[in-house]
PDB file of C-alpha atoms in Angstrom:
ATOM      1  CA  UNK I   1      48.830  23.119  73.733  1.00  0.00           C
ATOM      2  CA  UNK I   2      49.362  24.888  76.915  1.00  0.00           C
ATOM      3  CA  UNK I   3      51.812  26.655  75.908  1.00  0.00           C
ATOM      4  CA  UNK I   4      50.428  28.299  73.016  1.00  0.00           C
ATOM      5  CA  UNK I   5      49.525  32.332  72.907  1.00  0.00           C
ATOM      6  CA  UNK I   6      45.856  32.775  72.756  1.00  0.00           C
ATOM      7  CA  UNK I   7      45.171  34.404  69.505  1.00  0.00           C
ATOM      8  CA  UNK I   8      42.031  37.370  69.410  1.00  0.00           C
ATOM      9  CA  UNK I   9      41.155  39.895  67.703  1.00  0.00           C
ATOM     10  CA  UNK I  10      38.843  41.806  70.275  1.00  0.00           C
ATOM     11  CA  UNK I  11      41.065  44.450  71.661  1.00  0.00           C
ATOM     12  CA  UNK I  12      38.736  44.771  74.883  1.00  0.00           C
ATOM     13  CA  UNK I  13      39.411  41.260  75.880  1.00  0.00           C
ATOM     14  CA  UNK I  14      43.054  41.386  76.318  1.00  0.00           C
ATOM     15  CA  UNK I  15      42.910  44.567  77.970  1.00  0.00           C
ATOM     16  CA  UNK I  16      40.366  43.002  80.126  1.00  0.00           C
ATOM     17  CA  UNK I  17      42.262  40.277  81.215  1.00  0.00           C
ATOM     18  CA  UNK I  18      45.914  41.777  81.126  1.00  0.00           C
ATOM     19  CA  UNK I  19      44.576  44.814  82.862  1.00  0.00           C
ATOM     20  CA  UNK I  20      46.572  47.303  80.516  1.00  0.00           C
ATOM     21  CA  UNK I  21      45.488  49.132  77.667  1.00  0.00           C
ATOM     22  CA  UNK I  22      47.011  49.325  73.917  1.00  0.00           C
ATOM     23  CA  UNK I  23      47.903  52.644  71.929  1.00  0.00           C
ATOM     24  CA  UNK I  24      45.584  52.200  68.835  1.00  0.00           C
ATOM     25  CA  UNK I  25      46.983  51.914  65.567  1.00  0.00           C
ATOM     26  CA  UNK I  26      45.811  54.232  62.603  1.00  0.00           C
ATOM     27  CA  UNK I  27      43.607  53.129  60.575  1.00  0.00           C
ATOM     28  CA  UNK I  28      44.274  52.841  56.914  1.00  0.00           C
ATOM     29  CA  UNK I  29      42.227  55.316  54.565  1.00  0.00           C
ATOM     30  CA  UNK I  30      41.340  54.500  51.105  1.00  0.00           C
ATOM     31  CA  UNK I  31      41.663  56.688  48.583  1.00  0.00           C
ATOM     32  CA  UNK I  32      44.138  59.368  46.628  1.00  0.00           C
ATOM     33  CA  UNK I  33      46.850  60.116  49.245  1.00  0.00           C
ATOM     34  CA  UNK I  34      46.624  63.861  51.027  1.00  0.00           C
ATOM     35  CA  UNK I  35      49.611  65.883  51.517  1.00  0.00           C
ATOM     36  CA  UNK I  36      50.733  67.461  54.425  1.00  0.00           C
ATOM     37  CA  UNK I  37      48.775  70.879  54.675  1.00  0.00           C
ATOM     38  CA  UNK I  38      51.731  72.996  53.991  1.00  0.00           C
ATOM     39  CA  UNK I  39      52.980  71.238  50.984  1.00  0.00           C
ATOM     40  CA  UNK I  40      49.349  70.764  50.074  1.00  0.00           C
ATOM     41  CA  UNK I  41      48.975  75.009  49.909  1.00  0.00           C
ATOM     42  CA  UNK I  42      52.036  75.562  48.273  1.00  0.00           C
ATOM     43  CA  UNK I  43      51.635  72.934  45.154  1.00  0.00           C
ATOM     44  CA  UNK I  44      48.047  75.143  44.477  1.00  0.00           C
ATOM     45  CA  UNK I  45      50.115  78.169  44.413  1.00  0.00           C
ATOM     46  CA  UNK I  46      52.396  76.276  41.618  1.00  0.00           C
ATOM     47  CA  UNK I  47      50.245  74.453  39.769  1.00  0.00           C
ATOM     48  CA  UNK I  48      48.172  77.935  38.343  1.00  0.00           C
ATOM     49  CA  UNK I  49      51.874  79.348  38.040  1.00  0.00           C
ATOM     50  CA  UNK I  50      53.028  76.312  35.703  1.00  0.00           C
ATOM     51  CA  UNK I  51      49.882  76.298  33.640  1.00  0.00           C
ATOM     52  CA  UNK I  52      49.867  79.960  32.604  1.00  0.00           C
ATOM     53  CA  UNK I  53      53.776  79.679  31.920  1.00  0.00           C
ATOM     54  CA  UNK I  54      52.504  76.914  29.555  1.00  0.00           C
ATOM     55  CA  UNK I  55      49.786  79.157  28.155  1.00  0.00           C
ATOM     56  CA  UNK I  56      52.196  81.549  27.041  1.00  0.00           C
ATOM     57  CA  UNK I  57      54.467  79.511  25.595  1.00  0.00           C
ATOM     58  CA  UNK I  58      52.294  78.240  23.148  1.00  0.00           C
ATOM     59  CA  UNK I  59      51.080  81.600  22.569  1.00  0.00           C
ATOM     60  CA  UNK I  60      54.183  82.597  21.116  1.00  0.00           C
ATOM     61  CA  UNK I  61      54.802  79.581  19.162  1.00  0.00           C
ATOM     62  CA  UNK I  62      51.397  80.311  17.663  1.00  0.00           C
ATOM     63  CA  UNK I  63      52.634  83.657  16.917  1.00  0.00           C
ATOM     64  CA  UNK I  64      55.751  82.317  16.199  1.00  0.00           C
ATOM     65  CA  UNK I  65      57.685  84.326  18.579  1.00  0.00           C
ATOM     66  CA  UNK I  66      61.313  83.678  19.563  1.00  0.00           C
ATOM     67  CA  UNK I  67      62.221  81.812  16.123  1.00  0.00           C
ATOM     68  CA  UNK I  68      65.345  81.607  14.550  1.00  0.00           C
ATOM     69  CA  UNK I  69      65.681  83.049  10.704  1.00  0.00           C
ATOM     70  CA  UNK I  70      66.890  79.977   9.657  1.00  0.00           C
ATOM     71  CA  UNK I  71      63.362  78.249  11.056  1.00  0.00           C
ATOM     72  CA  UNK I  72      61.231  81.236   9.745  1.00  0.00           C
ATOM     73  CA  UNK I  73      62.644  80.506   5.505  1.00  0.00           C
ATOM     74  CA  UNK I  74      62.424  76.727   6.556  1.00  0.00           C
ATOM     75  CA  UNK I  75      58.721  77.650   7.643  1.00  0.00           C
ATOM     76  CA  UNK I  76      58.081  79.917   4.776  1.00  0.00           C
ATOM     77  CA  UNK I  77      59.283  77.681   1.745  1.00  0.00           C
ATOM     78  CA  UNK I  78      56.984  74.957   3.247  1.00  0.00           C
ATOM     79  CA  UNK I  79      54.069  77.173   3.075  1.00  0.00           C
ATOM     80  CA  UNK I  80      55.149  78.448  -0.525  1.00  0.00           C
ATOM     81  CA  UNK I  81      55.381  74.782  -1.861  1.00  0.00           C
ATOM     82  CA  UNK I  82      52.129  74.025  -0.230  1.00  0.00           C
ATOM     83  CA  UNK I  83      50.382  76.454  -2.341  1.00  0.00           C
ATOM     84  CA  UNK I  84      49.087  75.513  -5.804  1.00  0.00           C
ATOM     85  CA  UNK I  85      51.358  77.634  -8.742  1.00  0.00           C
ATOM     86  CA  UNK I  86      49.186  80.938 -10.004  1.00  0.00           C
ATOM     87  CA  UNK I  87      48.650  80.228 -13.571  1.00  0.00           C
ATOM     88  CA  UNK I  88      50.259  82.793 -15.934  1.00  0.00           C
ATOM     89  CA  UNK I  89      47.276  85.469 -17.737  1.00  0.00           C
ATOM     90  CA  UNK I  90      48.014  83.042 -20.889  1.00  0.00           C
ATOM     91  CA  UNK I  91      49.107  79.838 -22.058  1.00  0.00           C
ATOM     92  CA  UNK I  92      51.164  81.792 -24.401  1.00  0.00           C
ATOM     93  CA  UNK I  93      53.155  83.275 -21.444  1.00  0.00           C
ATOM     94  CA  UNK I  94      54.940  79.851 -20.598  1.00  0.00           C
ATOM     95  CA  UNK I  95      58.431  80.067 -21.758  1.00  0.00           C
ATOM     96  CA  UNK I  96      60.275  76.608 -20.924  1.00  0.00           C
ATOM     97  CA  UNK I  97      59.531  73.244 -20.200  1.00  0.00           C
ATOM     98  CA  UNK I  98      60.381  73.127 -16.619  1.00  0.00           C
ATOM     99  CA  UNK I  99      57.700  75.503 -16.005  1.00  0.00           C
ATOM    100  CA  UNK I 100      54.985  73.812 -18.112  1.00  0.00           C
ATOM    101  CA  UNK I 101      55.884  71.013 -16.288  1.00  0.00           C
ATOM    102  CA  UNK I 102      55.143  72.283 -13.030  1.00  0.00           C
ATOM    103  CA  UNK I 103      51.995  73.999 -13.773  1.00  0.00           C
ATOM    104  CA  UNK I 104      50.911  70.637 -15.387  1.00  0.00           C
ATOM    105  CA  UNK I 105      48.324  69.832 -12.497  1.00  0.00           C
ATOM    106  CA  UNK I 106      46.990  73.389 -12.362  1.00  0.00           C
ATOM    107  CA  UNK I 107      46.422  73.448 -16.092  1.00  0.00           C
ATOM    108  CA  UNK I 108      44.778  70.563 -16.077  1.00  0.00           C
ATOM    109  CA  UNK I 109      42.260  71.905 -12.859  1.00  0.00           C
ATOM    110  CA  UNK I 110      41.776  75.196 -14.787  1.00  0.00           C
ATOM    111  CA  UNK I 111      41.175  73.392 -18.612  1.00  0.00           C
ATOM    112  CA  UNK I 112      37.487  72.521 -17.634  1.00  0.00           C
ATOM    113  CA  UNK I 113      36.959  76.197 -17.674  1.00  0.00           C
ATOM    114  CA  UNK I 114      39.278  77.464 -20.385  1.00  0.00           C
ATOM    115  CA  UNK I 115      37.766  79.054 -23.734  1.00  0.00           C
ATOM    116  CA  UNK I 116      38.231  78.082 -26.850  1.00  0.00           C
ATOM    117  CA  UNK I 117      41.089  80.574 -27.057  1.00  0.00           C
ATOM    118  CA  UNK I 118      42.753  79.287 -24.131  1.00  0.00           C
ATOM    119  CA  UNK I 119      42.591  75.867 -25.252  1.00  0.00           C
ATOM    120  CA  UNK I 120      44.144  76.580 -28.741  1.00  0.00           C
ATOM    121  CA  UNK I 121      46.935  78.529 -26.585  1.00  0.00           C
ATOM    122  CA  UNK I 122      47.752  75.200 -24.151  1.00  0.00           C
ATOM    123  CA  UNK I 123      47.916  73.224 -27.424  1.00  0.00           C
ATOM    124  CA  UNK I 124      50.237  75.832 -29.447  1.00  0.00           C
ATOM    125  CA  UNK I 125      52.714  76.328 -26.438  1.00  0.00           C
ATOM    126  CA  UNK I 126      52.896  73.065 -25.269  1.00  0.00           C
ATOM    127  CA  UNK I 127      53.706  72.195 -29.390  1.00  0.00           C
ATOM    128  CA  UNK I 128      56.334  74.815 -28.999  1.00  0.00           C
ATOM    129  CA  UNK I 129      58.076  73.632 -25.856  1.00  0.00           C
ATOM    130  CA  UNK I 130      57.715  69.571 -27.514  1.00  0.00           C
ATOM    131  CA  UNK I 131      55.627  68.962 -24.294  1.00  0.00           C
ATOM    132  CA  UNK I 132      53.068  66.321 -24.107  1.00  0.00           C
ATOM    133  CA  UNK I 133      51.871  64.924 -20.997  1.00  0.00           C
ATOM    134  CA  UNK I 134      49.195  61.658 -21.539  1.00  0.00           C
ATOM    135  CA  UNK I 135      47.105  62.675 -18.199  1.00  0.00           C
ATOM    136  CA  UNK I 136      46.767  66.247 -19.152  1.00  0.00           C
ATOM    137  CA  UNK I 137      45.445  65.818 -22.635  1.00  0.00           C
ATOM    138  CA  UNK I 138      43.265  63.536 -21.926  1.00  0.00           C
ATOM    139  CA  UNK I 139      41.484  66.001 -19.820  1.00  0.00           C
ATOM    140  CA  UNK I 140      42.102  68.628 -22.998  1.00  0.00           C
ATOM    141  CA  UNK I 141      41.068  66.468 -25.479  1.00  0.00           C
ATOM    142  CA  UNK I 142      37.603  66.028 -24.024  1.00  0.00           C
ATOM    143  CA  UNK I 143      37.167  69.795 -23.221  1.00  0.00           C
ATOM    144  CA  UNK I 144      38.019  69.940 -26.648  1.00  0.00           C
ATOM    145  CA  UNK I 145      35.482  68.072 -28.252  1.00  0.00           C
ATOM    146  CA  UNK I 146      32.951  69.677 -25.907  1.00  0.00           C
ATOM    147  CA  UNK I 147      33.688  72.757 -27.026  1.00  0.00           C
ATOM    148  CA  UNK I 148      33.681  72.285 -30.828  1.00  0.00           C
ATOM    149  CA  UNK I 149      30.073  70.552 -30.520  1.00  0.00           C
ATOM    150  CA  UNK I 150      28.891  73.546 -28.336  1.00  0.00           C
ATOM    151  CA  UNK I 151      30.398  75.829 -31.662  1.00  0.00           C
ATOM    152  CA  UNK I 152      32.864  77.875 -29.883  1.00  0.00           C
ATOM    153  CA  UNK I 153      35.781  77.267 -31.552  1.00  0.00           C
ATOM    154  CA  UNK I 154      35.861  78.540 -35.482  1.00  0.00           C
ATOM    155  CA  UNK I 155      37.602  77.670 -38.277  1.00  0.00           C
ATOM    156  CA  UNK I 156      40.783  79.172 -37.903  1.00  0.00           C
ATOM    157  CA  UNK I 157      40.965  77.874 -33.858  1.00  0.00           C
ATOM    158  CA  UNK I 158      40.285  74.035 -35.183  1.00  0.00           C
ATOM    159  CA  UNK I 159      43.037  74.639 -37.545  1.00  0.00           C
ATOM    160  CA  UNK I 160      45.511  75.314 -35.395  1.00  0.00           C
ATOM    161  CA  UNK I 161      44.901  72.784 -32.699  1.00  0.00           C
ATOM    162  CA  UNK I 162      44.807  70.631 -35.146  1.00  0.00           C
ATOM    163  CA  UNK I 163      47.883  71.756 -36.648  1.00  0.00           C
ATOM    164  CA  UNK I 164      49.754  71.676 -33.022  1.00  0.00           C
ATOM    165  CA  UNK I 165      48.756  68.380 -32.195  1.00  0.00           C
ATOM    166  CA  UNK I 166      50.651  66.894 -35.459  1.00  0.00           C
ATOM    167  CA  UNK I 167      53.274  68.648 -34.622  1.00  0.00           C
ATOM    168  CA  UNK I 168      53.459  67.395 -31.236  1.00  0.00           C
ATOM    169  CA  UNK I 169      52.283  63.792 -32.417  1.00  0.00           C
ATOM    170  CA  UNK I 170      50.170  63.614 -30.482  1.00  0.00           C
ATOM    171  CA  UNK I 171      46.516  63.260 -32.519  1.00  0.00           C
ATOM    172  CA  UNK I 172      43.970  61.303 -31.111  1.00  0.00           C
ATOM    173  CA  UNK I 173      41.255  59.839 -33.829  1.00  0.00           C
ATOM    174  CA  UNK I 174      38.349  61.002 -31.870  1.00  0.00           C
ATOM    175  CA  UNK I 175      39.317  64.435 -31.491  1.00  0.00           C
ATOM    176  CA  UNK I 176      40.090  64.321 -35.332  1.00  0.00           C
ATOM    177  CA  UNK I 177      36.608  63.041 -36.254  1.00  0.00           C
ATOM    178  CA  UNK I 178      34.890  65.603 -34.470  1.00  0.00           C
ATOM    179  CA  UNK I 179      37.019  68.455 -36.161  1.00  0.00           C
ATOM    180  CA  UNK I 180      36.235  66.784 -39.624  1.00  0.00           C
ATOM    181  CA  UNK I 181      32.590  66.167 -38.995  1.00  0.00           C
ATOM    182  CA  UNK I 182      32.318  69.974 -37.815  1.00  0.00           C
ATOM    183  CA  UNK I 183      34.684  71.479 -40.579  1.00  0.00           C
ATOM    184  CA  UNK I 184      32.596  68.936 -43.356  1.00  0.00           C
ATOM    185  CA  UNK I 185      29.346  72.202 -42.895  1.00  0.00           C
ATOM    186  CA  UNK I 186      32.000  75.114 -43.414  1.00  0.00           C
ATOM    187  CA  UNK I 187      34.132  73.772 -45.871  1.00  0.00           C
ATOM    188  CA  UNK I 188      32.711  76.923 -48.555  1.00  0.00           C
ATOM    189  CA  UNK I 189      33.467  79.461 -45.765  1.00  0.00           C
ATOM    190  CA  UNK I 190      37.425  78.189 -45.807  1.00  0.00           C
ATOM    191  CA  UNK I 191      40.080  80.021 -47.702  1.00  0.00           C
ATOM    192  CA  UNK I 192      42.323  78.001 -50.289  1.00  0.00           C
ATOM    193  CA  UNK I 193      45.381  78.034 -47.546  1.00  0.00           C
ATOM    194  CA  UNK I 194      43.122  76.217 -44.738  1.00  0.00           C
ATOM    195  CA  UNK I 195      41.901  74.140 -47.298  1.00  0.00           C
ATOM    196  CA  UNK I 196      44.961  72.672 -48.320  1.00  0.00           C
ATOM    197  CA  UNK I 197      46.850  72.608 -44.746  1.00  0.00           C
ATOM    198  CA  UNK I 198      43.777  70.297 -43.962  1.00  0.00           C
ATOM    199  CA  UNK I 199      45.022  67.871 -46.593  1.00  0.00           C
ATOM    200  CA  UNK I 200      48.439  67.925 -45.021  1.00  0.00           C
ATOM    201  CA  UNK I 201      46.742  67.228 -42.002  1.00  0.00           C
ATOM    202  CA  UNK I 202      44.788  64.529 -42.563  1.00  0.00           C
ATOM    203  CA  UNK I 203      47.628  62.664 -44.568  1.00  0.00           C
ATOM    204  CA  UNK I 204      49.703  63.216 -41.562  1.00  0.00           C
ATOM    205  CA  UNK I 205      46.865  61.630 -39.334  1.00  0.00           C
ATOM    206  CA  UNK I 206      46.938  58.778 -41.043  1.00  0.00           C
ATOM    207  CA  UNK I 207      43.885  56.130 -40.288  1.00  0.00           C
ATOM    208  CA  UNK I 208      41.530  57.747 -42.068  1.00  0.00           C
ATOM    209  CA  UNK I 209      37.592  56.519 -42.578  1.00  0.00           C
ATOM    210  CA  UNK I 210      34.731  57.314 -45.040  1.00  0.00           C
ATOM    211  CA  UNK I 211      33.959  60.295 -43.498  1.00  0.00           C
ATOM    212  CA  UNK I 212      37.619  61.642 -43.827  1.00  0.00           C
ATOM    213  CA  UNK I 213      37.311  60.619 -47.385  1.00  0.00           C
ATOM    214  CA  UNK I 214      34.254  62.256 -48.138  1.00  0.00           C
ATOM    215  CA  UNK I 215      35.647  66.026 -46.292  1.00  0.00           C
ATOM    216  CA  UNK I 216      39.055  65.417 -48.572  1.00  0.00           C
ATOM    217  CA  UNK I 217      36.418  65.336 -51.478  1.00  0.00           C
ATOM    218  CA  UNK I 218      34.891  68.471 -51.004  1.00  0.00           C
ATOM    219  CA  UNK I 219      38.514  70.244 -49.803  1.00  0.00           C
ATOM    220  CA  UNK I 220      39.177  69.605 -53.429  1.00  0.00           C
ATOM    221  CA  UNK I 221      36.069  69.705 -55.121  1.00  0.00           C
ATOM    222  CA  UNK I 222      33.870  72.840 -53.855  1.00  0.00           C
ATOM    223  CA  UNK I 223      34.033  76.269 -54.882  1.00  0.00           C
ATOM    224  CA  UNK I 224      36.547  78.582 -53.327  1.00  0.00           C
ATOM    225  CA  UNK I 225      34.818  81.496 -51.089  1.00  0.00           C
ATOM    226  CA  UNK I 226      33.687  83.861 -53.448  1.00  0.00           C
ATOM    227  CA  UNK I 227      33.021  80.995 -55.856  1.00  0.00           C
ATOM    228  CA  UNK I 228      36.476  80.835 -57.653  1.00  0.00           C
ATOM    229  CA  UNK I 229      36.922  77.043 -59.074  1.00  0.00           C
ATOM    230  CA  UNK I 230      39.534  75.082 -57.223  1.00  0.00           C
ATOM    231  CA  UNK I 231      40.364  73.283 -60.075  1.00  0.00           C
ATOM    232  CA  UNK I 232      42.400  75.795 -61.402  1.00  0.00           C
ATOM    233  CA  UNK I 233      44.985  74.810 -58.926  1.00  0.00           C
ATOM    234  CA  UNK I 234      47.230  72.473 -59.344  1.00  0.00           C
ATOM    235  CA  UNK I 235      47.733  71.953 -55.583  1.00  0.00           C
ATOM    236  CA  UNK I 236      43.977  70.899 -55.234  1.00  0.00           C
ATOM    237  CA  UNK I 237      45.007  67.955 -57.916  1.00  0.00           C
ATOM    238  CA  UNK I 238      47.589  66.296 -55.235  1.00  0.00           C
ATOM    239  CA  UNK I 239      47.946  63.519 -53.379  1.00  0.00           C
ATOM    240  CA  UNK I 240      49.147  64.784 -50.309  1.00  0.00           C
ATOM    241  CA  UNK I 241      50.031  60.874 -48.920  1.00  0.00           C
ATOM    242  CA  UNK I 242      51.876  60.304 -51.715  1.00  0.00           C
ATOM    243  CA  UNK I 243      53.706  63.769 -51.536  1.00  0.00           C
ATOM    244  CA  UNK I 244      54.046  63.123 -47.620  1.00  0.00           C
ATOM    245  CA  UNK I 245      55.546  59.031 -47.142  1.00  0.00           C
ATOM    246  CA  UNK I 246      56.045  58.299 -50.878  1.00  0.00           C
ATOM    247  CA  UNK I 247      53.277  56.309 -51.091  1.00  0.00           C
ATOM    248  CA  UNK I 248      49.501  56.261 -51.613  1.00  0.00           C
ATOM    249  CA  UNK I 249      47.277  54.418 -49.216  1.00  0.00           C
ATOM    250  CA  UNK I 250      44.386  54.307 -52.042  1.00  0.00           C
ATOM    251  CA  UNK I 251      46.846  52.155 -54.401  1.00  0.00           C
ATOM    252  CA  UNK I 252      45.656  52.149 -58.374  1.00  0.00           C
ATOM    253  CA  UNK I 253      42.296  53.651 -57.520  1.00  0.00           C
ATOM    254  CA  UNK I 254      43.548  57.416 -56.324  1.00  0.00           C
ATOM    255  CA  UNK I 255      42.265  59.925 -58.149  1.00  0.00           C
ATOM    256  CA  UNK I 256      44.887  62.416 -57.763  1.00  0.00           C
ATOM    257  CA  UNK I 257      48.585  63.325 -58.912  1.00  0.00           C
ATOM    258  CA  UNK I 258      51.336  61.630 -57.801  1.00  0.00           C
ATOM    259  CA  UNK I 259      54.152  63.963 -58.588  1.00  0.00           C
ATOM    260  CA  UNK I 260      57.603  62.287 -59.911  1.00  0.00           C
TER     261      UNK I 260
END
């Protein structure tokens, strides 16, 4: 044990009693490292430098300086298919089925605040171009029944969407029944031609109830406008089912012709 060092850690002690003094260490300092003054005043001369360099580079890219052509059609067809299509002035203005197709969602935005006239026009194009889409019309259909129990559409309007929807296939009973239950109050006011494209109509409908039966009745059975009997025609007399499939869905009990 003689041997051993003496360990301490009070500096004044060993100089005391080896009579020599010690260089001092530094001591350490906590805390973000400093650089050396001269590096120290040239980084804040850089830094400002970098971060208006950076500024003004995304100045121009907001400007979109310094892009190619080829990136400036990329960047323009991107913003022309994020826009919704412009609508032509009509319905009646849409030519092929491609473009119906893509105007499908705007048409069906814009149907809430189509007119009657409008609405007759989506249903007579898209008849024309054999278009039906199930999500559209079912937004149509119930702007169309709105519509016809506000009494903005007339006679000759209900006709033809009524018309364009057989010959798209694409009736729907409800719609129907609120055509029929409108029509059943005007039926004097309707010349002999509506009155008997009606009864093509409703035997091309099919599914018909009592109250279909009973607006067939008067179709037939009240005076012409002007008060001309219908019963001198013939065509009043037919049985428009039977003329239409070949057979009669009233069986023995139907009143009316059954041409040979």
């Amino acid at each position: 044990r003689a041997g051993r060092p003496k360990l301490s850690f009070d500096e004044s002690s060993d100089e005391a009693e080896e009579g020599e003094s010690k260089p001092k260490l530094p001591r350490i300092q906590r805390g973000v490292p400093q650089l050396p003054e001269s590096k120290q005043v040239e980084a804040e001369k850089t830094v400002p430098e970098a971060q208006s360099l950076a500024q003004v580079a995304a100045l121009r890219a907001a400007l979109g300086l310094g892009r190619t052509k080829q990136e400036e059609k990329q960047l323009d067809s991107e913003d022309l298919a994020a826009q919704p299509p412009k609508l032509p002035a009509s319905m009646r203005d849409i030519q092929t089925f491609s473009e119906f197709l893509r105007l499908s969602p705007a048409i069906q935005e814009a149907s809430m605040k189509m007119s009657a006239d409008e609405l007759t026009a989506l249903c007579e194009t898209a008849a024309r171009l054999k278009f039906f889409d199930g999500e559209l019309f079912e937004a149509v259909f119930v702007h169309i029944r709105c519509r016809i129990r506000w009494g903005q559409f007339d006679v000759h309007q209900v006709t033809a969407v009524a018309q364009h929807l057989v010959d798209l296939n694409a009736t729907d009973p409800e719609v129907f029944r609120d055509m029929t239950q409108w029509l059943q109050h005007r039926v004097s006011t309707m010349s002999k031609a509506q009155r008997l494209q009606w009864l093509k109509l409703l035997a091309a409908a099919g599914n018909r109830n009592d109250e279909d039966e009973d607006f067939e009745e008067k179709l037939r059975t009240q005076p012409l406008p002007g008060g001309v009997d219908v019963s001198s025609s013939d065509d009043f007399m037919v049985c428009w089912d039977f003329v239409r499939t070949g057979s009669c869905p009233r069986g023995p009990s139907c009143r009316w012709n059954h041409p040979s």
